[in-house]
Amino acid sequence: MDSESVEDFYSVGSALSSSSRRSNFSIQSKASVRNSIREASFGGLGSKSVRYGSHGAHSETYSISMSQKEIDDEDARLVHINDPVLTNERFEFSGNSIRTGKYSILTFLPRNLFEQFHRVAYIYFLVIAVLNQLPQLAVFGRGVSILPLAFVLLVTAVKDVYEDHRRHRSDRIENNRLASVLVNDQFQQKKWKNIQVGEIIKIYANETIPCDMVLLSTSDPTGVAYVQTINLDGESNLKTRYAKQETLIKIPEKDKLTGLIKCEKPNRNIYGFQANMEVDGKRLSLGPSNIVLRGCELKNTAWAVGVAVYAGRETKAMLNSSGAPSKRSRLETHMNLEIIFLSLFLIALCTVVSVCAAVWLRSHRDELDYLPFYRRKNFSKEGEEENYNYSGWGLEICFTFLMSVIVFQVMIPISLYISMELVRVGQAYLMILDTQMYDESSNSRFQCRALNINEDLGQIKYVFSDKTGTLTANKMEFQCASIWGVDYSSGKSNSLDQKDGYFVKVDGKVLRPKMKAKTDPELLQLSRNRKETEEGSHVHDFFLALAACNTIVPLIIDTPDPTVKLIDYQGESPDEQALVYAAASYGFMLIERTSGHIMIDVQGERQRFNVLGLHEFDSDRKRMSVILGFSDKSVKVFVKGADTSMFSVADRSMNINVIRTTEAHLYSYSSLGLRTLVVGMRELSTSEFKEWHSAFEIASTALMGRASLLLKVASNIENNLCILGTSGIEDKLQQGVPEAIESLRTAGIKVWVLTGDKQETAISIGNSSKLLTSKMTQIVINRKSKDSCRKSLEDGIIMSKKLTTISGITNDTGRMSGAGLTPVALIIDGTSLVYILDSELEESLFQLASNCSVVLCCRVAPLQKAGIVALVKKRTADMTLAIGDGANDVSMIQMADVGVGISGQEGRQAVMASDFAMGQFRFLVPLLLVHGHWNYQRMGYMILYNFYRNAVFVLVLFWYVLFTCFTLTTAITEWSSVLYSIIYTSLPTIVVGILDKDLSRRTLLKYPQLYGTGQRHECYNKKLFWITMIDTFWQSAVAFFIPLIAYWGSTIDASSIGDLWTLAVVILVNLHLAMDVVRWNWLTHAAIWGSIIATLICVIVIDSLSFLVGYWAIFEIAKTGLFWLCLLAIIVAALIPRFVAKFLYQLYVPSDVQIAREIEKFRTQTESIAVGREMNSLLDTPRR
């Protein structure tokens, strides 16, 4: 540049305010990704369906639509600064009081009952209770009939009251916090709940932001403020926010600060904000970097002043406070089918009774007036004859049917629902306490966020996993670099150049990076040569780009040594942190960042660079850039980004050989599993900078399409780049990932990895994690048209079938025997999925994927991840699980049957949307193979046992009705009928459902194939249900007919034999349960034997009350030896067939679980080897 152009250039540069120095590029990478996530999460609210095959780059459209909305005054929110009265004059905006509680004193009863009666079974029991209130149908006492339903409703209501009380208490604490609000030109303390939109608020260091507010000024002269968003999105790194220069110079207490903010309506997008501010006649654009959100904390900033724009329930934090969508257990869904059958069976029993009653009434119609146990006529009044409540033959039949429903109501087990909830709570508690799922590095325990799908963990067939932060640790380490075509990865690397690494001295104190990066000796020497050689000049520019082209915030922290200070680089991206630490290790240490400049120590010399513009990373451009003004008056733009986006804007006319060499190095780095970023730069002329500046000012203040205009401005400046080189960053695998994947695959679980990384990187990680093996044949699909995708899928299907036909032997079911099976891996990229998903090619993709042992999807967008999960869910009944750690995994997690979030480096969005959360991927093995197996086995048995337990009782009542002229009188007292499901038999079911273990943890982990029990539904299926029902018929018949035959012709009354039946049934069902318990402990003993004792005590107490029917009955019948003989005969006769059947089944056709149980009891080396061989065949030949 000549001197005139330089002066002219800097006249423009000096006019740049801090607001224009920083390009508030609203469609950041995370915003784009997370916007698309929210379209998936809340897509059901609108009419437009989500298309999973889209590129995921429709964030621009989203941002455009948002900016278009703000042009309409009716759609915009008008906030008058420091004038809450005028702000709320036209529309009274939400106050800042929040309420997360569901109920109030007035609404609790109706709303809670309404929610509980969403369960159809509860409505059924309510109808039964109402019918029993009618005089013609009264079988039990009116109060007694309501007791079971009332008990269940009360227990749930008490739980809801407790949870809501905690929410209300938290709300009170939050609403009564204090903040400094400008009132009458001075800041006064005001409760959060009284803050209004338009008021000016002052926040001090380490205080929490009370509402969403636009920054007006900060303690920093450049207007920067640092906030921590951990309460909002879980990310602990500091974020930078900025006040506009025009408001920064004003002091609210002295200067009358007025103005108008026109912003978008409240929405859930915490990463986007569109607004304009008019102050002193100037119109300023506002973006995400100018707003601080409720729940964030002010850090490393003495104070900040802002104006409230969203308050209370309209803040972004509150709008995002909805939990993950509710999911229903697959076992519970299947259980509903059995409940429908039991309902039909109940109707059949009632029909039999009513038809038999009709026949009996017809055949005895001439005797009804005088039969002593029926007697239609009432002769108690002298000279008058009238009928009792006899309504005629037709109505009597209807009444008999309805009375039968009331008597047999326990066929549908109301106690099952409350038992399932209690068992799930107990199972969740044990999972949380499991030390093998405790992560020491993050000090986090396992979290059970959804209590209703515990048993689904034992039936998973597909696992969909993210890569970065899920399989890998997301802790980036700089490994190597290629600069100007030279690969600096082959030399011997040093972790330290000097004893303590690179450091600088400032004011007599040593300043060094908190973390050290690996350095290459040759590259380190070149970096010290500065610009003495051409090679050294390129190295200088490369590391300068790494140090400057980022949004890292350097923080100075103290050490025990007062003469040593550490620089901690805080940023949203672990990649950026690794690159800045690497630059510091090579002598380019970022020391200070403000909105207008950065300070970098370059080989001991402090240099200040003016930040004239910064375009942050976004998922459309896949790159970011910074425009720096140098001390020699030159201006350069530094750009870094993904290889595809960088090479597309490179100037290939200048350094084509360097680009080709860099591409080769890039491929080799990716093959090693390294994450790569390409770095480029170019010098800007005065005219180019003026053109950019003018375009940026127009775009940033545009009322329509601001997002697309800013995108265009960034793309225009990021072209004709000189490629400097590429970096290689290693994201190491988490501990135990290869072993975990191997265990899951041995268990018959298909593991699919869905990642946004390049194909080479994904394949390398697949190899190191043992997802891909050398024996696998890889089918790669990366096409750029629909026709080519169709051809690739067809070829892949043919190849996969050919490999299985050649290497395996097809059995009768069409499955391949595993003896010679050649595993196939499918590797497909996101571009191909654009043409496949949401099209007719989906079926071909699923067919090909079903033939493959492994599926690896790379370069996929968040919605495509959800689309892959949906693809499997729509075409198979198998259970799916998705696991991830970032916001881009939320849609996938919510789409799967079971969602697991990793508490990792990318915030807590995945955790907040998940059903279960944990610290490491390897914890998936004990979660599924151990707890999943236990939960499924326990819940499956408990449901069947509850059906059996209640059906036995109902059938005893049914048999009795057949011998009492179908009058529906019951020998068992009404209190025993009510207490049967509540006290007599409920506790043992719950204890066994929580504590019983069919196999030990050691066995389940040693033989992962045992997990197939849940996949094949061996613990709960129609076959088991019908076997249970047959056994129920036998046991009920034995329990009824043995006492009937024994006391036939005797003078014993109905109450006495009813007590015998009560005790016999309770002892029978508890012994039935005891036969199936595998792991006994004192709680199990206390529950089972204690229930029998409690039943005896209750029967004695009931029969001791003279005002109840059956007074003293138990004492009369228990005197005789026949009573005890009948009890013994019932137990032996009822349980012997079951005992013999179990013995023969386990002897001749043992299940895998029974074989493994024998190993636990008689473990020898020979048996272990033999059983191990037998287990290996389970993946191919399922046992029955």
Short mmCIF file of N, CA and C in Angstrom, two decimals, residues 998-1125:
data_model
loop_
_atom_site.label_atom_id
_atom_site.label_comp_id
_atom_site.label_asym_id
_atom_site.label_seq_id
_atom_site.Cartn_x
_atom_site.Cartn_y
_atom_site.Cartn_z
N ASP A 998 -31.22 -63.70 38.74
CA ASP A 998 -31.15 -65.06 38.23
C ASP A 998 -29.72 -65.50 37.98
N LEU A 999 -28.82 -64.52 37.73
CA LEU A 999 -27.40 -64.81 37.52
C LEU A 999 -26.57 -63.72 38.17
N SER A 1000 -25.34 -64.04 38.50
CA SER A 1000 -24.45 -63.06 39.12
C SER A 1000 -23.91 -62.10 38.07
N ARG A 1001 -23.43 -60.96 38.53
CA ARG A 1001 -22.81 -59.99 37.63
C ARG A 1001 -21.63 -60.61 36.88
N ARG A 1002 -20.82 -61.39 37.59
CA ARG A 1002 -19.64 -61.98 36.99
C ARG A 1002 -20.00 -62.87 35.81
N THR A 1003 -21.04 -63.68 35.97
CA THR A 1003 -21.45 -64.59 34.90
C THR A 1003 -22.01 -63.82 33.71
N LEU A 1004 -22.81 -62.82 33.97
CA LEU A 1004 -23.41 -62.05 32.88
C LEU A 1004 -22.35 -61.31 32.07
N LEU A 1005 -21.30 -60.83 32.73
CA LEU A 1005 -20.23 -60.14 32.00
C LEU A 1005 -19.31 -61.13 31.29
N LYS A 1006 -19.15 -62.32 31.86
CA LYS A 1006 -18.27 -63.32 31.25
C LYS A 1006 -18.90 -63.91 30.00
N TYR A 1007 -20.21 -64.09 30.03
CA TYR A 1007 -20.93 -64.66 28.88
C TYR A 1007 -21.94 -63.64 28.36
N PRO A 1008 -21.50 -62.69 27.54
CA PRO A 1008 -22.43 -61.67 27.03
C PRO A 1008 -23.59 -62.26 26.23
N GLN A 1009 -23.41 -63.49 25.70
CA GLN A 1009 -24.49 -64.11 24.92
C GLN A 1009 -25.76 -64.28 25.73
N LEU A 1010 -25.65 -64.31 27.06
CA LEU A 1010 -26.83 -64.47 27.92
C LEU A 1010 -27.80 -63.31 27.77
N TYR A 1011 -27.30 -62.19 27.21
CA TYR A 1011 -28.17 -61.03 27.00
C TYR A 1011 -29.28 -61.34 25.99
N GLY A 1012 -29.06 -62.36 25.17
CA GLY A 1012 -30.06 -62.74 24.17
C GLY A 1012 -31.39 -63.17 24.77
N THR A 1013 -31.41 -63.45 26.06
CA THR A 1013 -32.66 -63.81 26.74
C THR A 1013 -33.71 -62.72 26.54
N GLY A 1014 -33.30 -61.48 26.70
CA GLY A 1014 -34.23 -60.37 26.52
C GLY A 1014 -34.56 -60.12 25.06
N GLN A 1015 -33.57 -60.24 24.19
CA GLN A 1015 -33.82 -60.02 22.76
C GLN A 1015 -34.81 -61.04 22.20
N ARG A 1016 -34.78 -62.26 22.74
CA ARG A 1016 -35.70 -63.31 22.27
C ARG A 1016 -36.97 -63.38 23.11
N HIS A 1017 -37.13 -62.44 24.06
CA HIS A 1017 -38.34 -62.33 24.89
C HIS A 1017 -38.63 -63.65 25.62
N GLU A 1018 -37.60 -64.22 26.23
CA GLU A 1018 -37.76 -65.51 26.90
C GLU A 1018 -38.43 -65.41 28.26
N CYS A 1019 -38.41 -64.22 28.86
CA CYS A 1019 -38.97 -64.08 30.20
C CYS A 1019 -40.42 -63.60 30.18
N TYR A 1020 -40.87 -63.13 29.03
CA TYR A 1020 -42.26 -62.68 28.94
C TYR A 1020 -42.72 -62.81 27.50
N ASN A 1021 -43.59 -63.79 27.24
CA ASN A 1021 -44.12 -64.00 25.90
C ASN A 1021 -45.46 -64.70 26.01
N LYS A 1022 -46.12 -64.85 24.90
CA LYS A 1022 -47.46 -65.45 24.90
C LYS A 1022 -47.43 -66.90 25.37
N LYS A 1023 -46.37 -67.62 24.99
CA LYS A 1023 -46.27 -69.01 25.40
C LYS A 1023 -46.23 -69.13 26.91
N LEU A 1024 -45.40 -68.30 27.55
CA LEU A 1024 -45.32 -68.31 29.01
C LEU A 1024 -46.64 -67.89 29.63
N PHE A 1025 -47.31 -66.94 29.02
CA PHE A 1025 -48.59 -66.48 29.55
C PHE A 1025 -49.61 -67.62 29.56
N TRP A 1026 -49.69 -68.35 28.46
CA TRP A 1026 -50.68 -69.43 28.40
C TRP A 1026 -50.30 -70.59 29.35
N ILE A 1027 -49.01 -70.88 29.45
CA ILE A 1027 -48.59 -71.92 30.41
C ILE A 1027 -48.97 -71.50 31.83
N THR A 1028 -48.76 -70.21 32.12
CA THR A 1028 -49.11 -69.69 33.45
C THR A 1028 -50.61 -69.81 33.69
N MET A 1029 -51.40 -69.52 32.68
CA MET A 1029 -52.86 -69.60 32.84
C MET A 1029 -53.32 -71.05 33.06
N ILE A 1030 -52.69 -72.00 32.35
CA ILE A 1030 -53.04 -73.41 32.55
C ILE A 1030 -52.71 -73.85 33.97
N ASP A 1031 -51.51 -73.46 34.43
CA ASP A 1031 -51.11 -73.77 35.81
C ASP A 1031 -52.06 -73.13 36.80
N THR A 1032 -52.52 -71.91 36.47
CA THR A 1032 -53.46 -71.20 37.34
C THR A 1032 -54.77 -71.98 37.49
N PHE A 1033 -55.29 -72.50 36.37
CA PHE A 1033 -56.52 -73.29 36.42
C PHE A 1033 -56.35 -74.50 37.34
N TRP A 1034 -55.23 -75.18 37.19
CA TRP A 1034 -55.00 -76.37 38.01
C TRP A 1034 -54.93 -76.02 39.49
N GLN A 1035 -54.13 -75.01 39.82
CA GLN A 1035 -53.94 -74.65 41.22
C GLN A 1035 -55.24 -74.16 41.85
N SER A 1036 -56.03 -73.39 41.10
CA SER A 1036 -57.30 -72.89 41.65
C SER A 1036 -58.27 -74.04 41.90
N ALA A 1037 -58.28 -75.00 40.95
CA ALA A 1037 -59.17 -76.14 41.12
C ALA A 1037 -58.78 -76.97 42.34
N VAL A 1038 -57.49 -77.20 42.53
CA VAL A 1038 -57.01 -77.95 43.69
C VAL A 1038 -57.36 -77.22 44.98
N ALA A 1039 -57.10 -75.90 44.99
CA ALA A 1039 -57.36 -75.10 46.20
C ALA A 1039 -58.84 -75.10 46.56
N PHE A 1040 -59.73 -75.17 45.58
CA PHE A 1040 -61.16 -75.13 45.87
C PHE A 1040 -61.74 -76.51 46.18
N PHE A 1041 -61.42 -77.49 45.34
CA PHE A 1041 -62.13 -78.77 45.43
C PHE A 1041 -61.64 -79.66 46.58
N ILE A 1042 -60.41 -79.58 46.98
CA ILE A 1042 -59.95 -80.42 48.10
C ILE A 1042 -60.72 -80.09 49.38
N PRO A 1043 -60.85 -78.81 49.80
CA PRO A 1043 -61.68 -78.53 50.98
C PRO A 1043 -63.15 -78.86 50.74
N LEU A 1044 -63.64 -78.62 49.51
CA LEU A 1044 -65.04 -78.90 49.23
C LEU A 1044 -65.35 -80.39 49.42
N ILE A 1045 -64.47 -81.23 48.87
CA ILE A 1045 -64.66 -82.67 49.01
C ILE A 1045 -64.47 -83.11 50.46
N ALA A 1046 -63.48 -82.56 51.12
CA ALA A 1046 -63.18 -82.95 52.50
C ALA A 1046 -64.33 -82.61 53.44
N TYR A 1047 -64.99 -81.47 53.22
CA TYR A 1047 -66.05 -81.03 54.13
C TYR A 1047 -67.44 -81.24 53.54
N TRP A 1048 -67.53 -82.02 52.45
CA TRP A 1048 -68.83 -82.25 51.83
C TRP A 1048 -69.73 -83.03 52.81
N GLY A 1049 -70.90 -82.50 53.02
CA GLY A 1049 -71.84 -83.16 53.93
C GLY A 1049 -71.68 -82.75 55.37
N SER A 1050 -70.69 -81.94 55.69
CA SER A 1050 -70.49 -81.51 57.08
C SER A 1050 -71.35 -80.30 57.37
N THR A 1051 -71.36 -79.88 58.60
CA THR A 1051 -72.16 -78.72 59.02
C THR A 1051 -71.34 -77.43 59.07
N ILE A 1052 -70.16 -77.46 58.49
CA ILE A 1052 -69.30 -76.26 58.52
C ILE A 1052 -69.96 -75.13 57.76
N ASP A 1053 -69.82 -73.90 58.26
CA ASP A 1053 -70.45 -72.77 57.58
C ASP A 1053 -69.53 -72.20 56.50
N ALA A 1054 -70.11 -71.31 55.70
CA ALA A 1054 -69.39 -70.75 54.55
C ALA A 1054 -68.18 -69.93 55.00
N SER A 1055 -68.31 -69.17 56.10
CA SER A 1055 -67.20 -68.32 56.55
C SER A 1055 -65.99 -69.14 56.95
N SER A 1056 -66.24 -70.30 57.59
CA SER A 1056 -65.12 -71.13 58.02
C SER A 1056 -64.35 -71.69 56.84
N ILE A 1057 -65.07 -72.27 55.88
CA ILE A 1057 -64.37 -72.81 54.72
C ILE A 1057 -63.78 -71.68 53.87
N GLY A 1058 -64.41 -70.49 53.95
CA GLY A 1058 -63.84 -69.33 53.25
C GLY A 1058 -62.49 -68.94 53.81
N ASP A 1059 -62.35 -69.00 55.14
CA ASP A 1059 -61.05 -68.73 55.76
C ASP A 1059 -60.01 -69.77 55.32
N LEU A 1060 -60.43 -71.01 55.19
CA LEU A 1060 -59.53 -72.05 54.73
C LEU A 1060 -59.06 -71.76 53.31
N TRP A 1061 -59.99 -71.38 52.44
CA TRP A 1061 -59.60 -71.04 51.07
C TRP A 1061 -58.67 -69.82 51.04
N THR A 1062 -58.95 -68.83 51.87
CA THR A 1062 -58.10 -67.63 51.91
C THR A 1062 -56.67 -68.00 52.28
N LEU A 1063 -56.50 -68.72 53.38
CA LEU A 1063 -55.16 -69.10 53.82
C LEU A 1063 -54.49 -70.01 52.81
N ALA A 1064 -55.24 -70.93 52.22
CA ALA A 1064 -54.66 -71.86 51.25
C ALA A 1064 -54.13 -71.13 50.04
N VAL A 1065 -54.93 -70.19 49.52
CA VAL A 1065 -54.50 -69.44 48.32
C VAL A 1065 -53.28 -68.58 48.63
N VAL A 1066 -53.28 -67.89 49.76
CA VAL A 1066 -52.15 -67.02 50.11
C VAL A 1066 -50.87 -67.84 50.28
N ILE A 1067 -50.96 -68.95 51.01
CA ILE A 1067 -49.78 -69.81 51.20
C ILE A 1067 -49.32 -70.38 49.85
N LEU A 1068 -50.28 -70.75 49.03
CA LEU A 1068 -49.96 -71.34 47.73
C LEU A 1068 -49.21 -70.37 46.83
N VAL A 1069 -49.72 -69.15 46.69
CA VAL A 1069 -49.07 -68.20 45.77
C VAL A 1069 -47.71 -67.75 46.30
N ASN A 1070 -47.56 -67.67 47.63
CA ASN A 1070 -46.26 -67.28 48.19
C ASN A 1070 -45.24 -68.40 48.03
N LEU A 1071 -45.66 -69.66 48.20
CA LEU A 1071 -44.75 -70.78 47.97
C LEU A 1071 -44.40 -70.91 46.48
N HIS A 1072 -45.37 -70.61 45.63
CA HIS A 1072 -45.13 -70.58 44.19
C HIS A 1072 -44.01 -69.58 43.88
N LEU A 1073 -44.08 -68.41 44.49
CA LEU A 1073 -43.05 -67.39 44.32
C LEU A 1073 -41.71 -67.87 44.88
N ALA A 1074 -41.77 -68.51 46.05
CA ALA A 1074 -40.53 -68.98 46.69
C ALA A 1074 -39.81 -70.01 45.84
N MET A 1075 -40.56 -70.82 45.10
CA MET A 1075 -39.95 -71.82 44.22
C MET A 1075 -39.11 -71.18 43.12
N ASP A 1076 -39.45 -69.96 42.74
CA ASP A 1076 -38.77 -69.30 41.62
C ASP A 1076 -37.69 -68.32 42.06
N VAL A 1077 -37.58 -68.05 43.36
CA VAL A 1077 -36.53 -67.14 43.84
C VAL A 1077 -35.17 -67.81 43.69
N VAL A 1078 -34.22 -67.08 43.15
CA VAL A 1078 -32.88 -67.62 42.93
C VAL A 1078 -31.93 -67.16 44.03
N ARG A 1079 -31.92 -65.85 44.32
CA ARG A 1079 -31.02 -65.29 45.32
C ARG A 1079 -31.82 -64.93 46.57
N TRP A 1080 -31.65 -65.71 47.63
CA TRP A 1080 -32.36 -65.44 48.88
C TRP A 1080 -31.55 -64.50 49.75
N ASN A 1081 -32.26 -63.58 50.41
CA ASN A 1081 -31.64 -62.75 51.44
C ASN A 1081 -32.68 -62.50 52.53
N TRP A 1082 -32.28 -61.81 53.57
CA TRP A 1082 -33.18 -61.67 54.70
C TRP A 1082 -34.44 -60.90 54.35
N LEU A 1083 -34.35 -59.96 53.41
CA LEU A 1083 -35.54 -59.21 53.00
C LEU A 1083 -36.53 -60.10 52.26
N THR A 1084 -36.00 -60.99 51.42
CA THR A 1084 -36.88 -61.92 50.70
C THR A 1084 -37.57 -62.86 51.66
N HIS A 1085 -36.81 -63.40 52.60
CA HIS A 1085 -37.41 -64.28 53.62
C HIS A 1085 -38.48 -63.54 54.41
N ALA A 1086 -38.17 -62.32 54.83
CA ALA A 1086 -39.11 -61.56 55.65
C ALA A 1086 -40.38 -61.26 54.86
N ALA A 1087 -40.24 -60.94 53.56
CA ALA A 1087 -41.41 -60.57 52.76
C ALA A 1087 -42.32 -61.77 52.52
N ILE A 1088 -41.73 -62.90 52.13
CA ILE A 1088 -42.56 -64.07 51.77
C ILE A 1088 -43.19 -64.70 53.00
N TRP A 1089 -42.36 -65.06 54.00
CA TRP A 1089 -42.92 -65.72 55.18
C TRP A 1089 -43.70 -64.73 56.04
N GLY A 1090 -43.27 -63.47 56.02
CA GLY A 1090 -43.99 -62.45 56.77
C GLY A 1090 -45.39 -62.20 56.21
N SER A 1091 -45.54 -62.32 54.89
CA SER A 1091 -46.87 -62.13 54.28
C SER A 1091 -47.82 -63.23 54.70
N ILE A 1092 -47.30 -64.45 54.78
CA ILE A 1092 -48.15 -65.57 55.23
C ILE A 1092 -48.60 -65.36 56.67
N ILE A 1093 -47.65 -64.95 57.52
CA ILE A 1093 -47.98 -64.69 58.93
C ILE A 1093 -48.95 -63.52 59.05
N ALA A 1094 -48.72 -62.45 58.23
CA ALA A 1094 -49.61 -61.28 58.27
C ALA A 1094 -51.03 -61.65 57.85
N THR A 1095 -51.14 -62.56 56.88
CA THR A 1095 -52.47 -63.01 56.44
C THR A 1095 -53.19 -63.74 57.56
N LEU A 1096 -52.48 -64.63 58.25
CA LEU A 1096 -53.08 -65.37 59.36
C LEU A 1096 -53.55 -64.41 60.45
N ILE A 1097 -52.73 -63.41 60.75
CA ILE A 1097 -53.10 -62.44 61.78
C ILE A 1097 -54.34 -61.65 61.36
N CYS A 1098 -54.36 -61.20 60.09
CA CYS A 1098 -55.51 -60.43 59.60
C CYS A 1098 -56.79 -61.25 59.64
N VAL A 1099 -56.72 -62.52 59.24
CA VAL A 1099 -57.91 -63.38 59.27
C VAL A 1099 -58.40 -63.54 60.71
N ILE A 1100 -57.48 -63.73 61.64
CA ILE A 1100 -57.85 -63.87 63.07
C ILE A 1100 -58.51 -62.59 63.57
N VAL A 1101 -57.93 -61.43 63.21
CA VAL A 1101 -58.49 -60.16 63.66
C VAL A 1101 -59.87 -59.94 63.08
N ILE A 1102 -60.04 -60.21 61.79
CA ILE A 1102 -61.34 -60.01 61.13
C ILE A 1102 -62.40 -60.90 61.76
N ASP A 1103 -62.04 -62.15 62.04
CA ASP A 1103 -63.01 -63.08 62.63
C ASP A 1103 -63.23 -62.82 64.11
N SER A 1104 -62.44 -61.95 64.70
CA SER A 1104 -62.61 -61.63 66.12
C SER A 1104 -63.56 -60.46 66.32
N LEU A 1105 -63.96 -59.81 65.23
CA LEU A 1105 -64.86 -58.65 65.32
C LEU A 1105 -66.29 -59.13 65.16
N SER A 1106 -67.08 -58.96 66.20
CA SER A 1106 -68.43 -59.52 66.23
C SER A 1106 -69.39 -58.87 65.25
N PHE A 1107 -69.09 -57.64 64.83
CA PHE A 1107 -70.01 -56.95 63.93
C PHE A 1107 -69.79 -57.31 62.47
N LEU A 1108 -68.75 -58.16 62.20
CA LEU A 1108 -68.50 -58.61 60.84
C LEU A 1108 -69.01 -60.02 60.65
N VAL A 1109 -69.32 -60.36 59.39
CA VAL A 1109 -69.78 -61.71 59.07
C VAL A 1109 -68.64 -62.70 59.32
N GLY A 1110 -68.94 -63.88 59.86
CA GLY A 1110 -67.93 -64.90 60.09
C GLY A 1110 -67.26 -64.80 61.43
N TYR A 1111 -67.99 -64.23 62.39
CA TYR A 1111 -67.41 -64.07 63.73
C TYR A 1111 -66.96 -65.42 64.30
N TRP A 1112 -65.70 -65.51 64.70
CA TRP A 1112 -65.09 -66.65 65.38
C TRP A 1112 -64.92 -67.88 64.46
N ALA A 1113 -65.09 -67.70 63.14
CA ALA A 1113 -65.07 -68.85 62.22
C ALA A 1113 -63.72 -69.54 62.19
N ILE A 1114 -62.62 -68.76 62.14
CA ILE A 1114 -61.29 -69.35 62.03
C ILE A 1114 -60.96 -70.20 63.24
N PHE A 1115 -61.46 -69.79 64.40
CA PHE A 1115 -61.15 -70.52 65.62
C PHE A 1115 -61.87 -71.87 65.65
N GLU A 1116 -63.05 -71.92 65.05
CA GLU A 1116 -63.82 -73.16 65.04
C GLU A 1116 -63.19 -74.18 64.08
N ILE A 1117 -62.83 -73.73 62.89
CA ILE A 1117 -62.33 -74.67 61.89
C ILE A 1117 -60.89 -75.09 62.16
N ALA A 1118 -60.11 -74.17 62.74
CA ALA A 1118 -58.69 -74.47 62.98
C ALA A 1118 -58.49 -75.48 64.10
N LYS A 1119 -59.56 -75.79 64.85
CA LYS A 1119 -59.44 -76.77 65.93
C LYS A 1119 -59.24 -78.19 65.38
N THR A 1120 -59.76 -78.43 64.19
CA THR A 1120 -59.77 -79.79 63.66
C THR A 1120 -58.50 -80.10 62.89
N GLY A 1121 -58.09 -81.35 62.91
CA GLY A 1121 -56.92 -81.77 62.16
C GLY A 1121 -57.17 -81.77 60.66
N LEU A 1122 -58.46 -81.88 60.27
CA LEU A 1122 -58.79 -81.88 58.84
C LEU A 1122 -58.41 -80.55 58.18
N PHE A 1123 -58.54 -79.48 58.93
CA PHE A 1123 -58.17 -78.15 58.42
C PHE A 1123 -56.70 -78.13 57.99
N TRP A 1124 -55.81 -78.59 58.86
CA TRP A 1124 -54.38 -78.57 58.57
C TRP A 1124 -54.02 -79.61 57.51
N LEU A 1125 -54.74 -80.70 57.50
CA LEU A 1125 -54.51 -81.71 56.48
C LEU A 1125 -54.89 -81.18 55.10
#
